[in-house]
Each structure stands twice: as C-alpha cells, then as structure tokens.
Short mmCIF file of C-alpha atoms in Angstrom, two decimals:
data_model
loop_
_atom_site.label_atom_id
_atom_site.label_comp_id
_atom_site.label_asym_id
_atom_site.label_seq_id
_atom_site.Cartn_x
_atom_site.Cartn_y
_atom_site.Cartn_z
CA MET A 1 92.33 70.75 99.90
CA LYS A 2 90.90 70.52 103.38
CA LYS A 3 88.51 67.68 104.23
CA VAL A 4 85.02 68.68 105.34
CA PHE A 5 82.75 66.49 107.47
CA LEU A 6 78.99 66.31 107.80
CA ASP A 7 79.26 64.34 111.05
CA SER A 8 82.54 65.19 112.74
CA ASN A 9 81.45 63.44 115.95
CA ALA A 10 81.69 60.06 114.23
CA VAL A 11 85.23 60.84 113.08
CA GLU A 12 86.14 62.17 116.53
CA LYS A 13 85.10 58.87 118.10
CA LYS A 14 87.32 57.00 115.63
CA VAL A 15 90.21 59.34 116.44
CA LYS A 16 89.85 58.75 120.18
CA ALA A 17 89.82 54.99 119.76
CA TYR A 18 92.51 54.68 117.07
CA TYR A 19 95.06 57.07 118.60
CA SER A 20 94.11 56.33 122.24
CA ILE A 21 93.51 60.02 122.91
CA PRO A 22 91.44 60.57 126.06
CA GLU A 23 88.42 62.89 126.01
CA PHE A 24 90.06 65.13 128.61
CA LEU A 25 93.12 65.78 126.43
CA MET A 26 91.01 66.63 123.40
CA MET A 27 88.99 69.06 125.49
CA GLU A 28 92.14 70.70 126.83
CA ASN A 29 93.43 71.19 123.28
CA ALA A 30 90.08 72.61 122.17
CA ALA A 31 90.29 75.14 124.99
CA HIS A 32 93.84 76.04 123.99
CA GLY A 33 92.57 76.73 120.46
CA LEU A 34 90.00 79.13 121.90
CA GLU A 35 92.64 80.66 124.17
CA ASN A 36 94.86 81.43 121.18
CA ALA A 37 91.96 83.15 119.42
CA VAL A 38 91.16 85.26 122.51
CA LEU A 39 94.76 86.27 123.20
CA ASN A 40 95.43 87.02 119.54
CA HIS A 41 92.50 89.41 119.53
CA LEU A 42 93.47 91.03 122.81
CA GLY A 43 96.98 91.46 121.44
CA ASN A 44 95.58 93.72 118.74
CA PHE A 45 95.01 96.38 121.38
CA TYR A 46 98.75 96.75 121.88
CA SER A 47 101.74 97.82 119.80
CA GLU A 48 103.30 95.43 117.32
CA SER A 49 106.52 95.44 119.35
CA THR A 50 104.81 93.72 122.30
CA ASP A 51 105.68 90.04 122.70
CA PHE A 52 102.52 87.92 122.65
CA ASN A 53 104.15 84.56 122.05
CA SER A 54 104.25 83.64 125.72
CA ARG A 55 101.11 82.31 127.37
CA THR A 56 102.06 84.28 130.47
CA THR A 57 101.39 87.55 128.68
CA SER A 58 99.06 89.62 130.86
CA PHE A 59 96.05 91.56 129.61
CA SER A 60 94.87 92.49 133.09
CA ASP A 61 92.93 95.51 131.85
CA LYS A 62 91.00 93.41 129.28
CA SER A 63 87.92 91.31 129.92
CA VAL A 64 86.46 88.10 128.49
CA PHE A 65 82.90 86.84 128.93
CA ILE A 66 82.34 83.09 128.39
CA ALA A 67 78.81 81.72 127.96
CA CYS A 68 78.69 78.00 128.77
CA GLY A 69 76.01 75.42 128.02
CA LYS A 70 75.43 72.11 129.76
CA GLY A 71 77.23 69.92 127.20
CA ASN A 72 80.83 69.47 126.14
CA ASN A 73 80.88 72.86 124.40
CA GLY A 74 80.24 74.35 127.82
CA ALA A 75 83.05 72.22 129.21
CA ASP A 76 85.40 73.68 126.58
CA GLY A 77 84.41 77.13 127.83
CA LEU A 78 85.13 76.19 131.46
CA ALA A 79 88.57 74.91 130.48
CA LEU A 80 89.13 78.17 128.61
CA ALA A 81 88.24 80.16 131.72
CA ARG A 82 90.87 78.20 133.65
CA PHE A 83 93.55 78.96 131.03
CA LEU A 84 92.70 82.66 130.92
CA LYS A 85 92.67 83.13 134.70
CA ASN A 86 95.37 85.62 135.72
CA LYS A 87 95.90 86.66 132.08
CA CYS A 88 92.79 88.82 131.82
CA GLN A 89 89.53 89.42 133.63
CA VAL A 90 87.34 86.34 133.17
CA TYR A 91 83.56 86.27 133.55
CA VAL A 92 81.64 83.01 133.12
CA TYR A 93 77.91 82.59 132.66
CA CYS A 94 76.99 78.97 133.36
CA PRO A 95 73.31 78.76 134.39
CA GLU A 96 73.34 74.96 134.68
CA ILE A 97 75.94 72.52 135.97
CA PRO A 98 77.20 70.53 132.95
CA LYS A 99 75.53 67.16 132.34
CA THR A 100 78.49 65.33 130.77
CA GLU A 101 81.20 63.67 132.83
CA GLU A 102 83.95 65.84 131.33
CA GLY A 103 81.79 68.89 131.85
CA LYS A 104 81.35 68.12 135.54
CA PHE A 105 85.11 67.60 135.86
CA GLN A 106 85.87 70.95 134.21
CA TYR A 107 83.23 72.64 136.34
CA GLU A 108 84.80 71.39 139.59
CA MET A 109 88.31 72.43 138.52
CA ALA A 110 87.15 75.92 137.57
CA LYS A 111 85.20 76.23 140.78
CA LYS A 112 88.19 75.28 142.94
CA LEU A 113 90.33 77.83 141.09
CA GLY A 114 87.89 80.55 142.10
CA ILE A 115 86.33 81.18 138.67
CA SER A 116 83.26 83.38 139.12
CA PHE A 117 80.08 81.79 137.67
CA ASN A 118 76.81 83.27 136.45
CA SER A 119 78.37 86.62 135.66
CA ILE A 120 76.44 89.30 133.81
CA PHE A 121 77.41 90.32 130.31
CA ASN A 122 78.57 93.91 130.45
CA ASN A 123 80.16 94.61 127.06
CA GLN A 124 83.38 92.77 127.87
CA ASP A 125 86.13 93.00 125.25
CA VAL A 126 85.56 89.42 124.07
CA PHE A 127 82.40 87.28 124.15
CA VAL A 128 82.98 83.52 123.72
CA ASP A 129 79.99 81.35 122.78
CA CYS A 130 80.36 77.85 124.26
CA VAL A 131 76.65 77.11 124.56
CA PHE A 132 75.56 74.59 121.89
CA GLY A 133 77.58 72.39 119.56
CA THR A 134 76.91 70.59 116.29
CA GLY A 135 74.26 68.50 118.02
CA PHE A 136 71.93 71.49 118.31
CA HIS A 137 68.35 71.00 117.18
CA GLY A 138 65.02 72.59 117.98
CA GLU A 139 64.78 76.21 119.07
CA ILE A 140 66.94 78.55 121.10
CA SER A 141 65.42 79.46 124.45
CA GLU A 142 64.41 83.06 125.06
CA ASP A 143 67.10 83.53 127.73
CA TRP A 144 69.87 82.59 125.31
CA LYS A 145 68.30 84.72 122.57
CA VAL A 146 68.39 87.75 124.85
CA LEU A 147 72.06 87.16 125.66
CA PHE A 148 73.05 86.55 122.04
CA ASN A 149 71.20 89.66 120.92
CA ALA A 150 72.99 91.70 123.60
CA ALA A 151 76.32 90.37 122.31
CA LYS A 152 75.35 91.19 118.72
CA ALA A 153 74.51 94.78 119.69
CA SER A 154 77.77 95.22 121.60
CA ALA A 155 81.26 96.13 120.40
CA SER A 156 82.66 92.88 121.87
CA TRP A 157 84.72 90.64 119.62
CA LYS A 158 82.60 87.52 119.30
CA ILE A 159 84.15 84.05 119.11
CA ALA A 160 82.16 80.83 118.63
CA CYS A 161 83.41 77.49 119.94
CA ASP A 162 83.21 74.83 117.21
CA ILE A 163 80.04 76.28 115.61
CA PRO A 164 77.90 79.33 116.40
CA SER A 165 75.12 78.28 118.76
CA GLY A 166 71.86 77.80 116.87
CA ILE A 167 73.26 76.23 113.69
CA SER A 168 72.37 72.57 113.13
CA LYS A 169 74.84 70.00 111.81
CA THR A 170 73.27 70.40 108.36
CA GLY A 171 73.80 74.17 108.40
CA ILE A 172 70.25 75.32 109.13
CA VAL A 173 70.21 78.56 111.10
CA SER A 174 67.62 78.99 113.86
CA GLU A 175 66.07 82.26 114.99
CA GLY A 176 68.36 84.00 117.49
CA THR A 177 71.55 82.22 116.39
CA PHE A 178 74.79 83.62 117.79
CA LYS A 179 76.54 85.89 115.26
CA ALA A 180 80.32 85.47 115.51
CA ASN A 181 83.24 87.47 114.22
CA GLU A 182 85.32 84.33 114.38
CA THR A 183 84.63 80.61 114.73
CA VAL A 184 87.21 78.22 116.13
CA THR A 185 86.06 74.78 115.01
CA MET A 186 87.59 71.67 116.52
CA GLY A 187 89.53 68.92 114.79
CA ALA A 188 88.24 69.41 111.26
CA MET A 189 86.06 71.64 109.11
CA LYS A 190 82.31 71.03 109.44
CA LEU A 191 79.93 71.17 106.50
CA ALA A 192 77.44 73.12 108.61
CA LEU A 193 79.84 76.06 108.71
CA LEU A 194 79.83 76.26 104.92
CA SER A 195 76.10 76.41 104.26
CA ASP A 196 74.86 79.59 102.62
CA SER A 197 72.67 80.50 105.58
CA ALA A 198 75.56 80.03 108.04
CA LYS A 199 77.87 82.38 106.16
CA ASP A 200 76.55 85.51 107.90
CA PHE A 201 77.07 83.94 111.34
CA THR A 202 80.47 82.21 111.31
CA GLY A 203 82.85 85.07 110.61
CA ARG A 204 86.43 83.96 109.99
CA ILE A 205 86.79 80.19 110.42
CA THR A 206 89.90 78.53 111.84
CA VAL A 207 90.45 74.88 112.74
CA ALA A 208 92.04 73.97 116.09
CA ASP A 209 93.95 70.72 116.55
CA LEU A 210 92.71 68.35 119.26
CA GLY A 211 96.04 66.76 120.11
CA ILE A 212 96.90 65.46 116.65
CA SER A 213 97.36 67.21 113.31
CA GLN A 214 94.40 67.91 111.05
CA LYS A 215 95.97 65.54 108.52
CA ASP A 216 95.96 62.63 110.96
CA PHE A 217 92.48 63.54 112.18
CA CYS A 218 91.03 63.65 108.69
CA GLU A 219 92.62 60.41 107.51
CA LEU A 220 90.12 58.45 109.60
CA GLY A 221 87.16 60.05 107.83
CA ASN A 222 85.83 58.81 104.49
CA ASP A 223 83.80 61.85 103.48
CA SER A 224 84.35 62.98 99.88
CA ILE A 225 83.74 66.66 100.65
CA PHE A 226 86.57 69.21 100.52
CA LEU A 227 87.18 72.91 101.04
CA ALA A 228 89.40 74.39 98.33
CA GLU A 229 92.50 76.20 99.58
CA ASP A 230 94.88 78.68 97.96
CA ASP A 231 97.22 75.94 96.74
CA ASP A 232 94.37 74.42 94.72
CA ILE A 233 93.90 77.56 92.63
CA LYS A 234 95.83 77.72 89.36
CA LEU A 235 95.40 81.12 87.79
CA PRO A 236 96.26 81.71 84.13
CA TRP A 237 99.54 83.49 83.44
CA ARG A 238 101.76 83.52 80.36
CA HIS A 239 105.34 82.58 81.15
CA GLY A 240 106.76 81.82 77.69
CA GLU A 241 107.76 84.27 74.99
CA ASN A 242 107.35 82.08 71.89
CA THR A 243 103.54 82.09 71.75
CA HIS A 244 100.63 83.09 69.57
CA LYS A 245 96.92 83.62 70.15
CA GLY A 246 95.98 80.16 68.91
CA LYS A 247 97.81 78.55 71.82
CA PHE A 248 95.33 79.97 74.31
CA GLY A 249 92.09 78.73 72.79
CA HIS A 250 89.22 80.15 70.78
CA ILE A 251 85.87 80.60 72.57
CA SER A 252 82.51 80.72 70.82
CA CYS A 253 79.68 82.24 72.85
CA ILE A 254 76.22 81.63 71.41
CA SER A 255 74.08 84.75 71.57
CA GLY A 256 70.32 84.62 71.98
CA GLU A 257 67.34 86.89 72.54
CA LYS A 258 69.28 88.76 75.25
CA ALA A 259 72.68 88.97 73.62
CA GLY A 260 74.19 91.08 76.41
CA ALA A 261 74.78 87.85 78.36
CA SER A 262 76.90 86.30 75.62
CA ILE A 263 78.83 89.56 75.21
CA LEU A 264 79.73 89.45 78.91
CA SER A 265 80.83 85.82 78.63
CA ALA A 266 82.95 86.55 75.57
CA THR A 267 84.53 89.56 77.27
CA ALA A 268 85.29 87.59 80.44
CA ALA A 269 86.87 84.84 78.34
CA LEU A 270 89.35 87.31 76.85
CA GLU A 271 90.06 88.90 80.23
CA SER A 272 90.87 85.49 81.70
CA GLY A 273 93.36 84.49 79.04
CA ALA A 274 91.60 83.11 75.96
CA GLY A 275 93.44 83.90 72.74
CA LEU A 276 90.31 84.58 70.69
CA SER A 277 86.67 85.11 71.57
CA SER A 278 83.79 84.96 69.10
CA ILE A 279 80.09 85.66 69.50
CA ILE A 280 77.82 83.50 67.37
CA GLU A 281 75.04 85.72 66.00
CA THR A 282 71.94 83.55 65.72
CA SER A 283 68.82 84.44 63.74
CA PHE A 284 67.00 85.26 66.99
CA SER A 285 69.79 87.33 68.56
CA ASN A 286 69.40 91.04 69.36
CA ILE A 287 73.16 91.65 69.24
CA ILE A 288 72.71 94.44 66.68
CA GLN A 289 71.47 96.64 69.53
CA PHE A 290 74.90 96.64 71.21
CA LYS A 291 78.10 98.56 70.68
CA LEU A 292 80.85 95.99 71.03
CA ASP A 293 84.50 95.90 71.92
CA PRO A 294 86.35 95.42 68.61
CA SER A 295 88.40 92.67 70.27
CA LEU A 296 85.31 90.46 70.07
CA MET A 297 84.57 88.75 66.77
CA ILE A 298 80.98 88.51 65.51
CA THR A 299 80.08 85.67 63.16
CA LYS A 300 77.03 83.78 61.98
CA ASP A 301 79.05 80.58 61.52
CA PHE A 302 81.07 78.53 64.00
CA PRO A 303 84.79 79.23 63.56
CA LYS A 304 86.56 76.03 62.52
CA ALA A 305 89.34 76.50 65.09
CA SER A 306 86.93 77.03 67.97
CA LEU A 307 86.28 73.97 70.11
CA ALA A 308 85.03 75.67 73.30
CA PHE A 309 81.41 76.85 73.50
CA THR A 310 79.07 78.58 75.91
CA LEU A 311 75.34 77.92 75.60
CA GLY A 312 72.31 79.18 77.48
CA ASN A 313 73.21 82.70 78.61
CA GLY A 314 70.39 84.97 77.40
CA LEU A 315 69.28 82.26 74.98
CA GLY A 316 65.50 82.56 75.37
CA ASN A 317 62.74 79.96 75.69
CA ALA A 318 63.35 77.10 73.26
CA ASP A 319 59.96 75.54 73.98
CA THR A 320 58.10 78.58 72.66
CA SER A 321 60.48 79.61 69.86
CA SER A 322 60.82 77.46 66.76
CA LYS A 323 63.95 79.42 65.76
CA ILE A 324 65.72 78.61 69.02
CA LYS A 325 64.68 74.96 68.91
CA SER A 326 65.84 74.66 65.30
CA PHE A 327 69.20 76.18 66.17
CA LEU A 328 69.69 73.83 69.13
CA ASN A 329 69.04 70.82 66.92
CA TYR A 330 71.57 72.16 64.42
CA PHE A 331 74.15 72.85 67.16
CA GLU A 332 73.71 69.37 68.66
CA ASN A 333 74.46 67.75 65.30
CA TYR A 334 77.37 70.13 64.69
CA LEU A 335 78.86 69.29 68.08
CA VAL A 336 78.38 65.55 67.65
CA GLY A 337 80.11 65.82 64.28
CA LEU A 338 83.17 67.42 65.92
CA LEU A 339 83.25 64.80 68.67
CA GLU A 340 82.95 61.93 66.23
CA GLN A 341 86.01 63.35 64.46
CA ASN A 342 87.82 62.92 67.81
CA LYS A 343 88.02 66.66 68.35
CA ASN A 344 88.47 67.62 72.01
CA CYS A 345 85.61 69.98 72.75
CA SER A 346 84.56 71.97 75.81
CA LEU A 347 81.09 73.20 76.68
CA ILE A 348 79.64 75.39 79.42
CA PHE A 349 75.87 75.14 79.96
CA ASP A 350 74.10 77.91 81.87
CA ALA A 351 70.82 79.74 82.40
CA ASP A 352 68.01 79.34 79.84
CA ILE A 353 69.21 76.05 78.39
CA PHE A 354 68.30 74.27 81.63
CA TYR A 355 64.59 75.05 81.14
CA TRP A 356 64.41 73.57 77.64
CA SER A 357 62.39 70.34 77.67
CA GLY A 358 64.85 68.79 75.22
CA PHE A 359 67.89 69.51 77.39
CA PRO A 360 68.05 66.13 79.22
CA SER A 361 68.34 64.13 75.99
CA PHE A 362 70.69 66.73 74.44
CA PHE A 363 72.95 66.69 77.51
CA LYS A 364 72.96 62.90 77.86
CA ARG A 365 73.95 62.49 74.22
CA ILE A 366 76.80 65.00 74.35
CA SER A 367 78.09 63.85 77.74
CA SER A 368 78.42 60.28 76.45
CA PHE A 369 81.51 61.38 74.52
CA SER A 370 84.71 61.09 76.56
CA ASN A 371 86.40 63.81 74.49
CA CYS A 372 83.97 66.53 75.59
CA LYS A 373 84.55 68.46 78.81
CA ILE A 374 81.23 69.78 80.14
CA ILE A 375 80.43 72.07 83.05
CA LEU A 376 76.91 73.03 84.16
CA THR A 377 76.61 76.24 86.22
CA PRO A 378 73.07 76.55 87.65
CA HIS A 379 71.96 79.09 90.25
CA PRO A 380 69.55 77.78 92.96
CA LYS A 381 66.35 78.07 90.90
CA GLU A 382 67.97 76.42 87.89
CA LEU A 383 69.45 73.73 90.12
CA ALA A 384 66.01 72.88 91.51
CA TYR A 385 64.70 72.56 87.94
CA LEU A 386 67.66 70.38 86.91
CA CYS A 387 67.08 68.06 89.85
CA GLU A 388 63.68 67.26 88.40
CA SER A 389 64.60 67.12 84.70
CA LEU A 390 67.77 65.05 85.21
CA GLU A 391 66.31 63.06 88.13
CA LEU A 392 69.04 64.11 90.55
CA PHE A 393 66.92 64.06 93.70
CA GLY A 394 64.11 61.93 95.06
CA GLU A 395 61.68 64.76 95.65
CA LYS A 396 60.69 68.08 94.12
CA LEU A 397 62.89 70.93 95.36
CA ASN A 398 62.59 74.68 95.49
CA PRO A 399 65.61 77.01 95.34
CA ALA A 400 66.06 77.06 99.13
CA SER A 401 65.86 73.29 99.55
CA ALA A 402 68.15 72.80 96.54
CA LEU A 403 70.80 74.89 98.33
CA GLU A 404 70.42 72.81 101.48
CA ASN A 405 70.90 69.54 99.57
CA ARG A 406 73.81 70.40 97.28
CA VAL A 407 76.08 67.66 98.62
CA GLU A 408 73.57 64.90 97.89
CA ILE A 409 72.61 66.48 94.56
CA GLY A 410 76.25 66.67 93.57
CA LYS A 411 76.92 63.06 94.48
CA ASN A 412 73.84 61.92 92.54
CA PHE A 413 74.93 64.00 89.55
CA LEU A 414 78.37 62.37 89.51
CA SER A 415 76.86 58.91 89.73
CA LEU A 416 74.95 59.65 86.51
CA PHE A 417 77.47 61.89 84.73
CA PRO A 418 80.91 61.03 86.18
CA ASN A 419 82.87 62.83 83.47
CA CYS A 420 81.11 66.21 83.85
CA GLY A 421 81.31 69.05 86.34
CA LEU A 422 78.44 70.70 88.19
CA VAL A 423 79.02 74.18 89.65
CA MET A 424 76.19 74.91 92.10
CA LYS A 425 76.22 78.65 92.69
CA GLY A 426 75.27 80.36 95.94
CA ALA A 427 76.83 82.41 98.73
CA ASN A 428 79.32 79.54 98.83
CA THR A 429 79.96 77.56 95.66
CA PHE A 430 79.64 73.76 95.68
CA ILE A 431 81.37 71.91 92.84
CA ALA A 432 80.72 68.27 91.96
CA VAL A 433 83.62 66.91 89.95
CA ASN A 434 85.90 63.83 89.91
CA GLU A 435 83.90 61.94 92.55
CA ARG A 436 84.23 64.80 95.02
CA ILE A 437 82.27 67.76 96.30
CA ILE A 438 84.55 70.80 96.50
CA ILE A 439 83.46 73.98 98.26
CA LEU A 440 84.71 77.53 97.71
CA ASN A 441 83.75 80.20 100.24
CA GLY A 442 85.19 83.33 98.62
CA GLY A 443 83.43 86.11 96.74
CA GLY A 444 81.02 88.47 98.41
CA ALA A 445 77.64 90.16 98.36
CA CYS A 446 78.72 92.41 95.51
CA LEU A 447 78.31 89.44 93.13
CA SER A 448 74.54 89.56 93.65
CA LYS A 449 74.10 91.42 90.37
CA ALA A 450 72.78 90.49 86.94
CA GLY A 451 75.56 89.24 84.69
CA SER A 452 77.87 87.76 87.34
CA GLY A 453 76.97 84.24 86.20
CA ASP A 454 77.63 85.18 82.57
CA VAL A 455 81.10 86.34 83.56
CA LEU A 456 81.74 83.02 85.32
CA THR A 457 80.64 81.15 82.19
CA GLY A 458 83.23 83.02 80.13
CA ILE A 459 85.99 82.40 82.65
CA LEU A 460 85.29 78.67 82.78
CA ALA A 461 85.17 78.37 78.99
CA SER A 462 88.45 80.26 78.75
CA LEU A 463 90.24 77.97 81.19
CA LEU A 464 88.98 74.82 79.46
CA ALA A 465 90.14 76.26 76.14
CA GLN A 466 93.56 76.77 77.75
CA ASN A 467 93.70 73.03 78.43
CA TYR A 468 92.82 73.10 82.11
CA SER A 469 91.48 69.84 83.49
CA LEU A 470 87.79 69.82 84.38
CA GLU A 471 88.53 70.01 88.10
CA ASP A 472 91.18 72.73 87.80
CA ALA A 473 88.91 74.81 85.58
CA CYS A 474 86.00 74.56 88.02
CA ILE A 475 88.07 75.43 91.08
CA SER A 476 90.25 78.11 89.52
CA GLY A 477 87.44 79.70 87.51
CA CYS A 478 85.12 80.03 90.50
CA ALA A 479 87.99 81.21 92.67
CA LEU A 480 89.03 83.83 90.13
CA LEU A 481 85.48 85.23 90.03
CA GLY A 482 85.47 85.44 93.83
CA MET A 483 88.92 87.03 93.97
CA ALA A 484 87.91 89.65 91.41
CA ALA A 485 84.84 90.49 93.52
CA GLU A 486 86.95 90.76 96.67
CA ASN A 487 89.49 92.89 94.83
CA PHE A 488 86.69 95.27 93.82
CA GLY A 489 85.19 95.31 97.31
CA LYS A 490 83.14 92.31 98.46
CA ASP A 491 80.47 94.37 100.24
CA ARG A 492 80.09 97.14 97.64
CA PHE A 493 76.78 97.50 95.81
CA ASP A 494 78.05 99.22 92.65
CA LEU A 495 79.71 96.25 90.97
CA THR A 496 78.44 95.59 87.44
CA ALA A 497 79.28 92.68 85.19
CA LEU A 498 81.48 94.86 82.95
CA LYS A 499 83.35 96.19 85.98
CA LEU A 500 83.76 92.59 87.12
CA CYS A 501 85.33 91.70 83.77
CA SER A 502 87.82 94.54 84.23
CA GLU A 503 88.68 93.29 87.72
CA ILE A 504 89.69 89.87 86.34
CA GLY A 505 92.82 91.21 84.66
CA LYS A 506 93.68 93.42 87.65
CA THR A 507 93.32 90.46 89.98
CA LEU A 508 95.50 88.20 87.86
CA TYR A 509 98.18 90.88 87.69
CA LYS A 510 98.00 91.46 91.43
CA THR A 511 98.27 87.78 92.35
CA ASN A 512 100.83 86.67 89.77
CA GLU A 513 104.40 87.77 89.14
CA GLY A 514 103.25 91.03 87.57
CA GLY A 515 102.04 92.21 90.95
CA LYS A 516 105.34 91.57 92.73
#
C-alpha cells in the first residue's frame, strides 16, 4: 500500500529537518520528475527504437509551454525550464516574479540562461501547470481561467505539477481548475488528488521522489490513510484439485420487494468463486416474477450450511411494512443463535437496510460478536443517513458533504465498530477497516448503473465465505468490481449489472494463470 497524506507540507518539513535535505535539492528533484514526464511524452512521437534514456536526447522540433505562479510550484516550473533548455523549445509564462526565496533564485538562474518569459500559449506540444500548489484556496483569477481553458481546448498534453491548479488540499475543485492528462505529485500521494471531484482533473498520477525514496519520505508521516496497489489485491483462483463446492462457501442472499437486487448479488457471488449461492424467498419477495439461472437455489428457509448473508438489497421499507419488520426480527434472532453457537458468520449490509429505524440497535447487537465479519457498503446518500443514525459525524450531512468527509467518517466508524468494515462508494472507493482508511481509484463511469452495488455485495459475501480476512475481502472485492468494469470498457454506457457479473469471470481468467 502507498501512504496518502492530507497535509504533505507538514511531512515535507519533517523530511527536510530529519534528513538534512535543503529546499533547493528537493526543488531540483521535483523539476527532474516533471522533466521525465515531459520527455517521456515527447518520446512517444518517435519510433520505439529511439534511445530516450539519455537526458541529452534532443526534441528540437517539439515545444513545451510552462505556466508558473509566484510560489514554489512556479519555482519548480522555472527549474524545469532550465533542464529542458536545448532539449526542446521552451516557452515560459511567468507574469509575476516569484515571492519565495527559492523562487527568486530559480528565476534569476533561468533568466541568466536566456529563458524567455511571459510567452504566449500557442498550442505547444506539452503544457505544464506550475501555477498553484496544495495551498490553493479562494478563486482562480480570470486571467488564469482563460489560459487553463485554452489549454483544455487544445491538443497539448497537459501535465500538472504536484496538483492541478484550483484543487484545494481537501480535494475541492474550484471553477476553472486546470484539467490535466497527467499529474506528477511530489514526495508522496496527496489525499486531495483522490477526492471524487478531483478525479476528472488529475489524469494519470505518478509520484516523484524529492531526493529520498517514497518509503523514507512516508516513514516520517503518521497518517493512517493508504492507496491500495496491485500487490494488495488477492483475487480468487482455485489451485488445488482435491476440492468440492462446500470448500468455497455457501451464500444466502435475502430477497425483498425488489428481488432482482438479490438475484444479482447471488449471481455475482457464484461468478466470484462461491461454491453455492441461495436466494432466501421471503413472504414479501416478488422473486416469482423472475426467470432464474438454475445454478441459483431458491429456498424459504436458511440453509444450515450457509453462514454468509447479504441483507438490504431491494429489501423495501421496514418502517412501513409489518412483514419486513417481522422478518428482520426473526433474522436477528436466527443470526444471534448461530453466533452464540460459536459459528463464524459473515454479513454484508447494503441499501434499504440502512434506512430502517431499527438498524442501529440491530447492527450494534450483531457487531458485538467477535465471530461475525460485517461489511457495510453505503453509497453517498446512504452514507449521509448512516452518519446520523450511527452518530458518525458531528453535523447533518448531505450526499456531497458525506463524500468530502469520508476520511473522518471512516475513522469515527472504526472508533465505534473496530471489528467491522465500511465501504464508502463513490468515483473512488474509501474503505475503513483495521484502523486504516484505504482508497481504491479504479473502476469507471460505466459503473454508474442500477445494480452495480448489488454485484459488489455478492462479490464481498463470496470472498468472506471463502475465508478472506475482512481487509482482504474489502480491498479485493472492490478492486475486482473495478477491474471487471475496466475490462468491459470504463467509459462505455451500455454496461448492465448482468453484463458486469459476466465480466467478473472473464477478468479473473485474464488476470490469473488461466490468462497466461
């Protein structure tokens, strides 16, 4: 996992003091990180046989425009201009002399080297944004908006230094924010880059070293926020021959007034490796309206061998239905009975169950058992409601503000329910589990379809039934959903939940030994 920081400036100050690294050296390394990004892109114009490993490689027919602000981000841009001189055509727009000491130093060096300032943007091959950093607040001036909009409308490859100008350190995007194809962030990953609203502006994100490795940089920070990486994902795959279906778990998906949701969960559970998948037909379920895959088992009773359950998908309103409320009381007692027999149970809560007025007491009772693995998977509206019902936040939230406060919500959740997992869905997924906030930034716009959350519920239940730890199930389940979406086509609009279920198996085959 890669550490993520809300305030990287505080960590950077510690790094400078602890390792005795001067500001100038860190700035030089930041500029080299930008230089690598620029030259790598320019290298794409040439044949693969061309040698681009040397910094002396010339791209004399290519041009780079660097927009510099008056702070240290601008100073990074001036250092970049110095490195690129004689490698390509360099144009610098620097309307104000930098205010920082390092900025003034970089300005004088660039000036003495003959760098041309206050150039006009004219659709250069690369546009580098070195205007504002993580300290940005307020509004973007009209002059910068005009320039950023011109860059957006151009065919230039757009690179942001540290963070696209206009995004605050908490990830709030201002009007006119620079829209990058690529962001080169310095020293460590910033939380602001992983907010939902920032996702359309950052492009590909890479981290540049500032004179020491990312590992050494991050060791001086105490943030408990992490970005999941490929090595953290453990996808299901069957390696042994001497097996049977019972070894891979039996899922029970409780169907409600909209039984299609539970059917999707049960289908996804099978696709992601569960040995058996049952749908519990309640007295208020409309499952009779559906034609079902014969692989799914339909029953009115809980199978004795099934210890993994999904609850809430398409359930209906328990506060207005006596049948639903009666069933939930029965299920609570049934589940407590299993747990008191020291059975190891798993439970995924989603959707309608969060709006039930009795959910807080139900959840607190079940989560008090150490032998029950529980994951909650709210979308933003449900998360806002949970914050109030479970007292996870000090003020009333709406869906948008719930998204903005997922780190604090997650930490508060873990302080109250340390043995549970909270999957907070959004454009990026935030997971609260094991005293950490873990972020996944895969997936795509194609997942914005009814039923995607039901598929995730089934995947998570399947992995828990296959004896995944709570953390591994949360990370790997959310990652698998995102990988399936990307495999289908992250920007396509024709993805349906059933198609998504089909992509799960294809994705697992493609990424495991079967795809080699």
